[in-house]
Structure formats: C-alpha cells, structure tokens
mmCIF file with all atom_site columns, C-alpha atoms and ligand atoms in Angstrom:
data_model
loop_
_atom_site.group_PDB
_atom_site.id
_atom_site.type_symbol
_atom_site.label_atom_id
_atom_site.label_alt_id
_atom_site.label_comp_id
_atom_site.label_asym_id
_atom_site.label_entity_id
_atom_site.label_seq_id
_atom_site.pdbx_PDB_ins_code
_atom_site.Cartn_x
_atom_site.Cartn_y
_atom_site.Cartn_z
_atom_site.occupancy
_atom_site.B_iso_or_equiv
_atom_site.pdbx_formal_charge
_atom_site.auth_seq_id
_atom_site.auth_comp_id
_atom_site.auth_asym_id
_atom_site.auth_atom_id
_atom_site.pdbx_PDB_model_num
ATOM   1   C  CA  . MET W 1 1   ? 51.649 -32.258 -11.670 1.00 90.00 ? 1   MET W CA  1
ATOM   2   C  CA  . GLN W 1 2   ? 49.960 -34.948 -9.519  1.00 92.00 ? 2   GLN W CA  1
ATOM   3   C  CA  . ALA W 1 3   ? 51.870 -37.647 -11.423 1.00 95.00 ? 3   ALA W CA  1
ATOM   4   C  CA  . ASP W 1 4   ? 55.169 -36.184 -10.166 1.00 96.00 ? 4   ASP W CA  1
ATOM   5   C  CA  . ILE W 1 5   ? 54.270 -36.701 -6.495  1.00 97.00 ? 5   ILE W CA  1
ATOM   6   C  CA  . GLN W 1 6   ? 55.807 -39.648 -4.695  1.00 97.00 ? 6   GLN W CA  1
ATOM   7   C  CA  . SER W 1 7   ? 54.016 -39.238 -1.368  1.00 98.00 ? 7   SER W CA  1
ATOM   8   C  CA  . VAL W 1 8   ? 52.132 -36.770 0.804   1.00 98.00 ? 8   VAL W CA  1
ATOM   9   C  CA  . LEU W 1 9   ? 54.216 -36.088 3.895   1.00 98.00 ? 9   LEU W CA  1
ATOM   10  C  CA  . ILE W 1 10  ? 51.848 -33.625 5.630   1.00 98.00 ? 10  ILE W CA  1
ATOM   11  C  CA  . ASP W 1 11  ? 48.340 -33.066 4.329   1.00 98.00 ? 11  ASP W CA  1
ATOM   12  C  CA  . ARG W 1 12  ? 46.331 -29.852 4.326   1.00 98.00 ? 12  ARG W CA  1
ATOM   13  C  CA  . ALA W 1 13  ? 44.184 -30.869 7.318   1.00 98.00 ? 13  ALA W CA  1
ATOM   14  C  CA  . ALA W 1 14  ? 47.235 -31.533 9.470   1.00 98.00 ? 14  ALA W CA  1
ATOM   15  C  CA  . ILE W 1 15  ? 48.729 -28.192 8.411   1.00 98.00 ? 15  ILE W CA  1
ATOM   16  C  CA  . ALA W 1 16  ? 45.540 -26.305 9.296   1.00 98.00 ? 16  ALA W CA  1
ATOM   17  C  CA  . GLN W 1 17  ? 45.292 -28.002 12.678  1.00 98.00 ? 17  GLN W CA  1
ATOM   18  C  CA  . ARG W 1 18  ? 48.906 -27.261 13.551  1.00 98.00 ? 18  ARG W CA  1
ATOM   19  C  CA  . LEU W 1 19  ? 48.602 -23.625 12.410  1.00 98.00 ? 19  LEU W CA  1
ATOM   20  C  CA  . ASP W 1 20  ? 45.587 -23.179 14.717  1.00 98.00 ? 20  ASP W CA  1
ATOM   21  C  CA  . GLN W 1 21  ? 47.749 -24.337 17.601  1.00 98.00 ? 21  GLN W CA  1
ATOM   22  C  CA  . MET W 1 22  ? 50.905 -22.450 16.663  1.00 98.00 ? 22  MET W CA  1
ATOM   23  C  CA  . SER W 1 23  ? 49.106 -19.175 15.998  1.00 98.00 ? 23  SER W CA  1
ATOM   24  C  CA  . ARG W 1 24  ? 47.512 -19.318 19.454  1.00 98.00 ? 24  ARG W CA  1
ATOM   25  C  CA  . GLN W 1 25  ? 50.992 -19.570 20.935  1.00 98.00 ? 25  GLN W CA  1
ATOM   26  C  CA  . ILE W 1 26  ? 52.255 -16.659 18.807  1.00 98.00 ? 26  ILE W CA  1
ATOM   27  C  CA  . VAL W 1 27  ? 49.276 -14.491 19.788  1.00 97.00 ? 27  VAL W CA  1
ATOM   28  C  CA  . ALA W 1 28  ? 49.825 -15.296 23.469  1.00 97.00 ? 28  ALA W CA  1
ATOM   29  C  CA  . ASP W 1 29  ? 53.509 -14.350 23.162  1.00 97.00 ? 29  ASP W CA  1
ATOM   30  C  CA  . LEU W 1 30  ? 53.057 -11.211 21.046  1.00 95.00 ? 30  LEU W CA  1
ATOM   31  C  CA  . HIS W 1 31  ? 49.754 -9.732  22.190  1.00 91.00 ? 31  HIS W CA  1
ATOM   32  C  CA  . GLY W 1 32  ? 51.570 -6.963  24.085  1.00 86.00 ? 32  GLY W CA  1
ATOM   33  C  CA  . ALA W 1 33  ? 53.691 -5.939  21.088  1.00 87.00 ? 33  ALA W CA  1
ATOM   34  C  CA  . ALA W 1 34  ? 52.821 -2.350  20.230  1.00 84.00 ? 34  ALA W CA  1
ATOM   35  C  CA  . ASP W 1 35  ? 54.459 -2.305  16.833  1.00 90.00 ? 35  ASP W CA  1
ATOM   36  C  CA  . LEU W 1 36  ? 54.497 -5.703  15.141  1.00 95.00 ? 36  LEU W CA  1
ATOM   37  C  CA  . THR W 1 37  ? 56.199 -6.345  11.805  1.00 97.00 ? 37  THR W CA  1
ATOM   38  C  CA  . LEU W 1 38  ? 56.056 -9.700  10.043  1.00 98.00 ? 38  LEU W CA  1
ATOM   39  C  CA  . VAL W 1 39  ? 58.888 -10.457 7.655   1.00 98.00 ? 39  VAL W CA  1
ATOM   40  C  CA  . PRO W 1 40  ? 57.948 -13.265 5.242   1.00 98.00 ? 40  PRO W CA  1
ATOM   41  C  CA  . ILE W 1 41  ? 60.920 -14.690 3.368   1.00 98.00 ? 41  ILE W CA  1
ATOM   42  C  CA  . LEU W 1 42  ? 60.017 -14.939 -0.317  1.00 97.00 ? 42  LEU W CA  1
ATOM   43  C  CA  . THR W 1 43  ? 59.015 -16.964 -2.150  1.00 96.00 ? 43  THR W CA  1
ATOM   44  C  CA  . GLY W 1 44  ? 58.616 -20.193 -0.223  1.00 97.00 ? 44  GLY W CA  1
ATOM   45  C  CA  . SER W 1 45  ? 56.715 -18.758 2.751   1.00 98.00 ? 45  SER W CA  1
ATOM   46  C  CA  . ILE W 1 46  ? 53.859 -17.158 0.778   1.00 98.00 ? 46  ILE W CA  1
ATOM   47  C  CA  . ILE W 1 47  ? 51.199 -19.801 1.415   1.00 98.00 ? 47  ILE W CA  1
ATOM   48  C  CA  . PHE W 1 48  ? 52.295 -20.433 4.987   1.00 98.00 ? 48  PHE W CA  1
ATOM   49  C  CA  . VAL W 1 49  ? 52.336 -16.749 5.896   1.00 98.00 ? 49  VAL W CA  1
ATOM   50  C  CA  . SER W 1 50  ? 48.965 -16.093 4.263   1.00 98.00 ? 50  SER W CA  1
ATOM   51  C  CA  . ASP W 1 51  ? 47.374 -18.853 6.333   1.00 98.00 ? 51  ASP W CA  1
ATOM   52  C  CA  . LEU W 1 52  ? 49.257 -17.844 9.467   1.00 98.00 ? 52  LEU W CA  1
ATOM   53  C  CA  . ILE W 1 53  ? 48.472 -14.121 9.484   1.00 98.00 ? 53  ILE W CA  1
ATOM   54  C  CA  . ARG W 1 54  ? 44.735 -14.735 9.178   1.00 98.00 ? 54  ARG W CA  1
ATOM   55  C  CA  . ARG W 1 55  ? 44.983 -16.600 12.473  1.00 98.00 ? 55  ARG W CA  1
ATOM   56  C  CA  . ILE W 1 56  ? 46.821 -13.737 14.223  1.00 97.00 ? 56  ILE W CA  1
ATOM   57  C  CA  . PRO W 1 57  ? 44.296 -10.972 15.021  1.00 96.00 ? 57  PRO W CA  1
ATOM   58  C  CA  . LEU W 1 58  ? 46.927 -8.413  16.037  1.00 96.00 ? 58  LEU W CA  1
ATOM   59  C  CA  . LYS W 1 59  ? 47.698 -5.125  14.323  1.00 96.00 ? 59  LYS W CA  1
ATOM   60  C  CA  . MET W 1 60  ? 50.702 -5.862  12.114  1.00 97.00 ? 60  MET W CA  1
ATOM   61  C  CA  . ARG W 1 61  ? 52.690 -4.681  9.143   1.00 97.00 ? 61  ARG W CA  1
ATOM   62  C  CA  . ILE W 1 62  ? 54.101 -7.027  6.527   1.00 98.00 ? 62  ILE W CA  1
ATOM   63  C  CA  . ARG W 1 63  ? 57.502 -6.325  5.008   1.00 98.00 ? 63  ARG W CA  1
ATOM   64  C  CA  . VAL W 1 64  ? 58.875 -8.978  2.700   1.00 98.00 ? 64  VAL W CA  1
ATOM   65  C  CA  . MET W 1 65  ? 62.475 -9.985  2.194   1.00 97.00 ? 65  MET W CA  1
ATOM   66  C  CA  . SER W 1 66  ? 63.941 -12.321 -0.415  1.00 97.00 ? 66  SER W CA  1
ATOM   67  C  CA  . VAL W 1 67  ? 66.900 -14.600 0.084   1.00 94.00 ? 67  VAL W CA  1
ATOM   68  C  CA  . THR W 1 68  ? 68.309 -16.736 -2.701  1.00 85.00 ? 68  THR W CA  1
ATOM   69  C  CA  . SER W 1 69  ? 69.865 -20.055 -1.797  1.00 75.00 ? 69  SER W CA  1
ATOM   70  C  CA  . TYR W 1 70  ? 68.535 -22.784 -4.105  1.00 62.00 ? 70  TYR W CA  1
ATOM   71  C  CA  . PRO W 1 71  ? 68.994 -21.599 -7.690  1.00 64.00 ? 71  PRO W CA  1
ATOM   72  C  CA  . GLY W 1 72  ? 66.890 -23.462 -10.281 1.00 70.00 ? 72  GLY W CA  1
ATOM   73  C  CA  . THR W 1 73  ? 67.003 -27.217 -9.997  1.00 78.00 ? 73  THR W CA  1
ATOM   74  C  CA  . ALA W 1 74  ? 69.534 -27.318 -7.137  1.00 77.00 ? 74  ALA W CA  1
ATOM   75  C  CA  . THR W 1 75  ? 68.276 -29.309 -4.160  1.00 76.00 ? 75  THR W CA  1
ATOM   76  C  CA  . THR W 1 76  ? 71.094 -28.377 -1.805  1.00 72.00 ? 76  THR W CA  1
ATOM   77  C  CA  . SER W 1 77  ? 71.877 -24.872 -0.556  1.00 68.00 ? 77  SER W CA  1
ATOM   78  C  CA  . ARG W 1 78  ? 74.470 -22.864 -2.518  1.00 67.00 ? 78  ARG W CA  1
ATOM   79  C  CA  . GLY W 1 79  ? 74.943 -20.123 0.101   1.00 77.00 ? 79  GLY W CA  1
ATOM   80  C  CA  . ALA W 1 80  ? 72.398 -17.481 1.078   1.00 86.00 ? 80  ALA W CA  1
ATOM   81  C  CA  . ALA W 1 81  ? 72.238 -13.817 -0.013  1.00 91.00 ? 81  ALA W CA  1
ATOM   82  C  CA  . VAL W 1 82  ? 69.614 -11.108 0.576   1.00 94.00 ? 82  VAL W CA  1
ATOM   83  C  CA  . GLU W 1 83  ? 68.220 -9.718  -2.696  1.00 91.00 ? 83  GLU W CA  1
ATOM   84  C  CA  . ALA W 1 84  ? 68.534 -5.963  -2.207  1.00 91.00 ? 84  ALA W CA  1
ATOM   85  C  CA  . ALA W 1 85  ? 65.696 -5.097  -4.596  1.00 91.00 ? 85  ALA W CA  1
ATOM   86  C  CA  . LEU W 1 86  ? 63.336 -7.351  -2.659  1.00 94.00 ? 86  LEU W CA  1
ATOM   87  C  CA  . ASP W 1 87  ? 64.274 -6.170  0.804   1.00 94.00 ? 87  ASP W CA  1
ATOM   88  C  CA  . LYS W 1 88  ? 61.216 -4.184  1.911   1.00 95.00 ? 88  LYS W CA  1
ATOM   89  C  CA  . VAL W 1 89  ? 62.179 -4.108  5.586   1.00 97.00 ? 89  VAL W CA  1
ATOM   90  C  CA  . PRO W 1 90  ? 62.989 -0.599  6.903   1.00 96.00 ? 90  PRO W CA  1
ATOM   91  C  CA  . GLN W 1 91  ? 66.634 0.128   7.664   1.00 97.00 ? 91  GLN W CA  1
ATOM   92  C  CA  . SER W 1 92  ? 65.641 1.092   11.208  1.00 97.00 ? 92  SER W CA  1
ATOM   93  C  CA  . LEU W 1 93  ? 63.470 -1.305  13.189  1.00 97.00 ? 93  LEU W CA  1
ATOM   94  C  CA  . ALA W 1 94  ? 63.761 0.702   16.413  1.00 97.00 ? 94  ALA W CA  1
ATOM   95  C  CA  . GLY W 1 95  ? 60.879 -0.094  18.765  1.00 95.00 ? 95  GLY W CA  1
ATOM   96  C  CA  . GLN W 1 96  ? 59.479 -2.826  16.528  1.00 96.00 ? 96  GLN W CA  1
ATOM   97  C  CA  . HIS W 1 97  ? 58.643 -6.411  17.392  1.00 97.00 ? 97  HIS W CA  1
ATOM   98  C  CA  . VAL W 1 98  ? 59.659 -8.489  14.407  1.00 98.00 ? 98  VAL W CA  1
ATOM   99  C  CA  . LEU W 1 99  ? 58.545 -11.996 13.469  1.00 98.00 ? 99  LEU W CA  1
ATOM   100 C  CA  . VAL W 1 100 ? 60.472 -13.602 10.600  1.00 98.00 ? 100 VAL W CA  1
ATOM   101 C  CA  . VAL W 1 101 ? 58.491 -16.285 8.757   1.00 98.00 ? 101 VAL W CA  1
ATOM   102 C  CA  . ASP W 1 102 ? 60.272 -18.820 6.553   1.00 98.00 ? 102 ASP W CA  1
ATOM   103 C  CA  . ASP W 1 103 ? 59.261 -22.039 4.864   1.00 98.00 ? 103 ASP W CA  1
ATOM   104 C  CA  . ILE W 1 104 ? 61.946 -24.506 5.910   1.00 98.00 ? 104 ILE W CA  1
ATOM   105 C  CA  . LEU W 1 105 ? 65.032 -24.731 8.050   1.00 97.00 ? 105 LEU W CA  1
ATOM   106 C  CA  . ASP W 1 106 ? 67.705 -26.836 6.325   1.00 96.00 ? 106 ASP W CA  1
ATOM   107 C  CA  . SER W 1 107 ? 71.354 -25.701 6.468   1.00 93.00 ? 107 SER W CA  1
ATOM   108 C  CA  . GLY W 1 108 ? 70.242 -22.751 8.595   1.00 95.00 ? 108 GLY W CA  1
ATOM   109 C  CA  . GLY W 1 109 ? 72.086 -20.331 6.312   1.00 94.00 ? 109 GLY W CA  1
ATOM   110 C  CA  . THR W 1 110 ? 68.974 -18.399 5.324   1.00 95.00 ? 110 THR W CA  1
ATOM   111 C  CA  . LEU W 1 111 ? 67.652 -17.867 8.823   1.00 96.00 ? 111 LEU W CA  1
ATOM   112 C  CA  . ARG W 1 112 ? 71.062 -16.935 10.238  1.00 96.00 ? 112 ARG W CA  1
ATOM   113 C  CA  . LEU W 1 113 ? 71.575 -14.405 7.453   1.00 96.00 ? 113 LEU W CA  1
ATOM   114 C  CA  . VAL W 1 114 ? 68.132 -12.861 7.930   1.00 97.00 ? 114 VAL W CA  1
ATOM   115 C  CA  . VAL W 1 115 ? 68.476 -12.701 11.714  1.00 98.00 ? 115 VAL W CA  1
ATOM   116 C  CA  . ASP W 1 116 ? 71.948 -11.097 11.464  1.00 96.00 ? 116 ASP W CA  1
ATOM   117 C  CA  . THR W 1 117 ? 70.693 -8.609  8.867   1.00 97.00 ? 117 THR W CA  1
ATOM   118 C  CA  . LEU W 1 118 ? 67.609 -7.615  10.860  1.00 98.00 ? 118 LEU W CA  1
ATOM   119 C  CA  . ARG W 1 119 ? 69.334 -7.502  14.229  1.00 98.00 ? 119 ARG W CA  1
ATOM   120 C  CA  . ARG W 1 120 ? 71.646 -4.794  12.855  1.00 98.00 ? 120 ARG W CA  1
ATOM   121 C  CA  . ARG W 1 121 ? 68.510 -2.712  12.235  1.00 98.00 ? 121 ARG W CA  1
ATOM   122 C  CA  . GLY W 1 122 ? 67.859 -2.554  15.974  1.00 98.00 ? 122 GLY W CA  1
ATOM   123 C  CA  . PRO W 1 123 ? 64.414 -4.162  16.597  1.00 98.00 ? 123 PRO W CA  1
ATOM   124 C  CA  . ALA W 1 124 ? 63.007 -4.202  20.128  1.00 97.00 ? 124 ALA W CA  1
ATOM   125 C  CA  . ASP W 1 125 ? 62.374 -7.919  19.718  1.00 97.00 ? 125 ASP W CA  1
ATOM   126 C  CA  . LEU W 1 126 ? 63.161 -10.439 16.981  1.00 98.00 ? 126 LEU W CA  1
ATOM   127 C  CA  . ARG W 1 127 ? 61.510 -13.856 16.717  1.00 98.00 ? 127 ARG W CA  1
ATOM   128 C  CA  . THR W 1 128 ? 61.607 -16.525 14.072  1.00 98.00 ? 128 THR W CA  1
ATOM   129 C  CA  . CYS W 1 129 ? 59.042 -18.981 12.799  1.00 98.00 ? 129 CYS W CA  1
ATOM   130 C  CA  . VAL W 1 130 ? 59.354 -21.784 10.261  1.00 98.00 ? 130 VAL W CA  1
ATOM   131 C  CA  . LEU W 1 131 ? 56.844 -24.181 8.766   1.00 98.00 ? 131 LEU W CA  1
ATOM   132 C  CA  . LEU W 1 132 ? 59.304 -27.082 8.542   1.00 98.00 ? 132 LEU W CA  1
ATOM   133 C  CA  . ARG W 1 133 ? 62.573 -28.058 10.154  1.00 98.00 ? 133 ARG W CA  1
ATOM   134 C  CA  . LYS W 1 134 ? 64.607 -30.956 8.829   1.00 98.00 ? 134 LYS W CA  1
ATOM   135 C  CA  . GLN W 1 135 ? 65.897 -33.419 11.377  1.00 98.00 ? 135 GLN W CA  1
ATOM   136 C  CA  . ILE W 1 136 ? 69.547 -32.769 10.552  1.00 98.00 ? 136 ILE W CA  1
ATOM   137 C  CA  . PRO W 1 137 ? 72.235 -31.298 12.844  1.00 97.00 ? 137 PRO W CA  1
ATOM   138 C  CA  . SER W 1 138 ? 72.586 -27.967 11.000  1.00 96.00 ? 138 SER W CA  1
ATOM   139 C  CA  . ALA W 1 139 ? 68.849 -27.277 11.223  1.00 97.00 ? 139 ALA W CA  1
ATOM   140 C  CA  . VAL W 1 140 ? 68.362 -28.481 14.779  1.00 97.00 ? 140 VAL W CA  1
ATOM   141 C  CA  . ALA W 1 141 ? 71.361 -26.359 15.896  1.00 97.00 ? 141 ALA W CA  1
ATOM   142 C  CA  . THR W 1 142 ? 69.865 -23.165 14.422  1.00 97.00 ? 142 THR W CA  1
ATOM   143 C  CA  . PRO W 1 143 ? 67.949 -21.126 17.009  1.00 97.00 ? 143 PRO W CA  1
ATOM   144 C  CA  . VAL W 1 144 ? 64.279 -20.701 16.041  1.00 98.00 ? 144 VAL W CA  1
ATOM   145 C  CA  . ASP W 1 145 ? 61.268 -19.734 18.164  1.00 98.00 ? 145 ASP W CA  1
ATOM   146 C  CA  . TYR W 1 146 ? 58.386 -21.496 16.409  1.00 98.00 ? 146 TYR W CA  1
ATOM   147 C  CA  . VAL W 1 147 ? 58.446 -24.683 14.315  1.00 98.00 ? 147 VAL W CA  1
ATOM   148 C  CA  . ALA W 1 148 ? 55.241 -26.089 12.868  1.00 98.00 ? 148 ALA W CA  1
ATOM   149 C  CA  . PHE W 1 149 ? 56.646 -29.506 11.881  1.00 98.00 ? 149 PHE W CA  1
ATOM   150 C  CA  . ASP W 1 150 ? 59.884 -31.445 12.199  1.00 98.00 ? 150 ASP W CA  1
ATOM   151 C  CA  . ILE W 1 151 ? 60.414 -33.625 9.127   1.00 98.00 ? 151 ILE W CA  1
ATOM   152 C  CA  . PRO W 1 152 ? 62.958 -36.218 7.977   1.00 98.00 ? 152 PRO W CA  1
ATOM   153 C  CA  . ASP W 1 153 ? 65.772 -35.114 5.661   1.00 97.00 ? 153 ASP W CA  1
ATOM   154 C  CA  . HIS W 1 154 ? 63.762 -35.311 2.430   1.00 95.00 ? 154 HIS W CA  1
ATOM   155 C  CA  . PHE W 1 155 ? 63.449 -32.700 -0.308  1.00 96.00 ? 155 PHE W CA  1
ATOM   156 C  CA  . VAL W 1 156 ? 59.828 -31.558 -0.106  1.00 98.00 ? 156 VAL W CA  1
ATOM   157 C  CA  . VAL W 1 157 ? 57.570 -29.404 -2.271  1.00 98.00 ? 157 VAL W CA  1
ATOM   158 C  CA  . GLY W 1 158 ? 54.098 -27.925 -2.069  1.00 98.00 ? 158 GLY W CA  1
ATOM   159 C  CA  . TYR W 1 159 ? 52.358 -25.451 0.215   1.00 98.00 ? 159 TYR W CA  1
ATOM   160 C  CA  . GLY W 1 160 ? 54.733 -22.764 -1.099  1.00 98.00 ? 160 GLY W CA  1
ATOM   161 C  CA  . LEU W 1 161 ? 57.860 -24.869 -1.485  1.00 98.00 ? 161 LEU W CA  1
ATOM   162 C  CA  . ASP W 1 162 ? 59.205 -25.337 -4.997  1.00 96.00 ? 162 ASP W CA  1
ATOM   163 C  CA  . TYR W 1 163 ? 61.368 -27.448 -7.205  1.00 96.00 ? 163 TYR W CA  1
ATOM   164 C  CA  . ASP W 1 164 ? 62.690 -25.267 -10.055 1.00 94.00 ? 164 ASP W CA  1
ATOM   165 C  CA  . ASP W 1 165 ? 59.846 -22.835 -9.149  1.00 95.00 ? 165 ASP W CA  1
ATOM   166 C  CA  . TYR W 1 166 ? 57.126 -25.440 -9.770  1.00 97.00 ? 166 TYR W CA  1
ATOM   167 C  CA  . TYR W 1 167 ? 54.811 -27.242 -7.329  1.00 98.00 ? 167 TYR W CA  1
ATOM   168 C  CA  . ARG W 1 168 ? 54.298 -24.287 -4.947  1.00 98.00 ? 168 ARG W CA  1
ATOM   169 C  CA  . ASN W 1 169 ? 50.539 -24.550 -5.512  1.00 98.00 ? 169 ASN W CA  1
ATOM   170 C  CA  . LEU W 1 170 ? 50.224 -28.127 -4.220  1.00 98.00 ? 170 LEU W CA  1
ATOM   171 C  CA  . PRO W 1 171 ? 47.971 -27.849 -1.137  1.00 98.00 ? 171 PRO W CA  1
ATOM   172 C  CA  . ASP W 1 172 ? 49.860 -30.595 0.756   1.00 98.00 ? 172 ASP W CA  1
ATOM   173 C  CA  . ILE W 1 173 ? 53.545 -30.985 1.604   1.00 98.00 ? 173 ILE W CA  1
ATOM   174 C  CA  . CYS W 1 174 ? 54.862 -33.742 -0.662  1.00 98.00 ? 174 CYS W CA  1
ATOM   175 C  CA  . THR W 1 175 ? 57.953 -35.551 -1.870  1.00 98.00 ? 175 THR W CA  1
ATOM   176 C  CA  . LEU W 1 176 ? 58.668 -35.879 -5.589  1.00 97.00 ? 176 LEU W CA  1
ATOM   177 C  CA  . ARG W 1 177 ? 59.355 -39.021 -7.552  1.00 96.00 ? 177 ARG W CA  1
ATOM   178 C  CA  . PRO W 1 178 ? 63.132 -39.469 -7.867  1.00 94.00 ? 178 PRO W CA  1
ATOM   179 C  CA  . GLU W 1 179 ? 63.029 -39.331 -11.669 1.00 93.00 ? 179 GLU W CA  1
ATOM   180 C  CA  . VAL W 1 180 ? 61.547 -35.805 -11.430 1.00 93.00 ? 180 VAL W CA  1
ATOM   181 C  CA  . VAL W 1 181 ? 64.395 -34.535 -9.247  1.00 90.00 ? 181 VAL W CA  1
ATOM   182 C  CA  . ARG W 1 182 ? 67.304 -34.691 -11.639 1.00 77.00 ? 182 ARG W CA  1
ATOM   183 C  CA  . ALA W 1 183 ? 70.252 -36.640 -10.233 1.00 52.00 ? 183 ALA W CA  1
ATOM   184 C  CA  . GLY W 1 184 ? 73.194 -34.571 -8.996  1.00 45.00 ? 184 GLY W CA  1
ATOM   185 C  CA  . SER W 1 185 ? 71.609 -31.170 -9.570  1.00 54.00 ? 185 SER W CA  1
HETATM 186 P  P1  . 5GP L 2 .   ? 68.749 -23.151 4.434   1.00 70.72 ? 1   5GP L P1  1
HETATM 187 O  O1  . 5GP L 2 .   ? 69.276 -21.773 4.179   1.00 70.72 ? 1   5GP L O1  1
HETATM 188 O  O2  . 5GP L 2 .   ? 68.262 -23.387 5.858   1.00 70.72 ? 1   5GP L O2  1
HETATM 189 O  O3  . 5GP L 2 .   ? 69.670 -24.226 3.950   1.00 70.72 ? 1   5GP L O3  1
HETATM 190 O  O4  . 5GP L 2 .   ? 67.526 -23.367 3.499   1.00 70.72 ? 1   5GP L O4  1
HETATM 191 C  C1  . 5GP L 2 .   ? 66.479 -22.586 3.542   1.00 70.72 ? 1   5GP L C1  1
HETATM 192 C  C2  . 5GP L 2 .   ? 65.872 -22.437 2.189   1.00 70.72 ? 1   5GP L C2  1
HETATM 193 O  O5  . 5GP L 2 .   ? 66.238 -23.491 1.288   1.00 70.72 ? 1   5GP L O5  1
HETATM 194 C  C3  . 5GP L 2 .   ? 64.396 -22.526 2.332   1.00 70.72 ? 1   5GP L C3  1
HETATM 195 O  O6  . 5GP L 2 .   ? 63.835 -21.255 2.553   1.00 70.72 ? 1   5GP L O6  1
HETATM 196 C  C4  . 5GP L 2 .   ? 63.959 -23.149 1.024   1.00 70.72 ? 1   5GP L C4  1
HETATM 197 O  O7  . 5GP L 2 .   ? 63.737 -22.130 0.076   1.00 70.72 ? 1   5GP L O7  1
HETATM 198 C  C5  . 5GP L 2 .   ? 65.130 -23.979 0.597   1.00 70.72 ? 1   5GP L C5  1
HETATM 199 N  N1  . 5GP L 2 .   ? 64.929 -25.402 0.967   1.00 70.72 ? 1   5GP L N1  1
HETATM 200 C  C6  . 5GP L 2 .   ? 65.578 -26.098 1.920   1.00 70.72 ? 1   5GP L C6  1
HETATM 201 N  N2  . 5GP L 2 .   ? 65.133 -27.373 1.988   1.00 70.72 ? 1   5GP L N2  1
HETATM 202 C  C7  . 5GP L 2 .   ? 64.179 -27.483 1.053   1.00 70.72 ? 1   5GP L C7  1
HETATM 203 C  C8  . 5GP L 2 .   ? 63.309 -28.556 0.643   1.00 70.72 ? 1   5GP L C8  1
HETATM 204 O  O8  . 5GP L 2 .   ? 63.307 -29.694 1.152   1.00 70.72 ? 1   5GP L O8  1
HETATM 205 N  N3  . 5GP L 2 .   ? 62.445 -28.269 -0.358  1.00 70.72 ? 1   5GP L N3  1
HETATM 206 C  C9  . 5GP L 2 .   ? 62.374 -27.053 -0.961  1.00 70.72 ? 1   5GP L C9  1
HETATM 207 N  N4  . 5GP L 2 .   ? 61.490 -26.911 -1.926  1.00 70.72 ? 1   5GP L N4  1
HETATM 208 N  N5  . 5GP L 2 .   ? 63.152 -26.017 -0.598  1.00 70.72 ? 1   5GP L N5  1
HETATM 209 C  C10 . 5GP L 2 .   ? 64.051 -26.236 0.402   1.00 70.72 ? 1   5GP L C10 1
HETATM 210 MG MG1 . MG  L 3 .   ? 63.095 -20.058 0.735   1.00 70.72 ? 2   MG  L MG1 1
#
C-alpha cells in the first residue's frame, strides 16, 4: 500500500491540529442546540467523523446516510444518488439541529443532494462540514459552513477517502502514483 503513494498532502498531525480548531468553532456555534443530529455521509467520512465527534462534547445522535457518486475506479463524479437502504436519517427532523459531515467537496453534487433531501425533512437548523474542499469553481461555489482544508484539484486518498474502496486506512491524506490510478477511468 505504501508503495502506491506519490506524496503526503496533509499529514496526521496537521489534521489533528486543524480538527482541534474546527471542533472548537462547531461547539461554540452549536452549544445551544437542544437536539443535535450528526449526519455522516458514508463511507468516506468515517475516519473524519470519528475524530471530530470525540472533540465535540455535546449530546448528539448520529444518523448515517450513503450517497453514491464515484463507482469503483472512477475518479470523476458520475452523478449523486441517496442509497435508500443506507438512509438512517428520520423522515421528520422537526426541531432538530443537523450537522452534515462529508469527506470532500468536489463537484458539489453530493452535498447539494444531501442538503436538499434533509431540508425537506424540516430541521430547525442545517449545517454542513467537510474535511476537504477542492480549489475548483464547482466546489468553491457550493455553500458549506465548515471546511477543514482547501486543497488543489488532485485526486486524494487516505483518512477515509478511497480509490476503488482501497486506501481508506492510510492515516494521512495522500495522492497516488499515476500508474495506480488507471488512465481514463
Ligand atoms: P461531489 O459530489 O462533490 O463531486 O463529490 C463528493 C464525493 O466524491 C466525495 O464524498 C467523495 O466520495 C468523492 N470524491 C471527490 N473527490 C475525491 C477525491 O479526490 N478522492 C476521493 N477518494 N474521493 C473523492
Ligand atoms: Mg463520499
């Protein structure tokens, strides 16, 4: 696995330091929320959300949702869809303060879909948080409340992010050697 890495873009120490900072901001903003529900978007956010929630000492529920957009070895979005079987968010969010947590903002399709879907369920408040945002117009134009890191337009893996479902367990955020990412897929 290590041999497939081209470079480390953000290492584990930098991630931890930034999460300390970002979680303080989230706690300051949400400390008054009576009924807080976190919605991690599977599967890419699993490591991020597990590190984030342990820095947020507020009473919260966790309700996952899954959105498919990058099937298999694709490295560009093929259109986002909520997976009904993996939508554990209640149909009514009345009175709830919701924080959506996703791994990376790229085309913005995933976050827009999730926000539209959840807004129809009537939450009292709906915020969004991503680990990474690519410095491309579609991502920068997508409204989001919390961004841990802005990154260049590279395909990255690690810290939850995959290529063909591999590499999620890398502790740092990395780029892959070009020969690993199959051309044109
Ligand atoms: P969007 O819907 O904003 O185009 O993309 C969001 C989803 O695409 C992310 O949740 C993630 O699963 C996937 N994605 C986008 N860019 C990357 C990337 O650079 N690396 C990986 N591994 N996944 C990405
Ligand atoms: Mg994802």
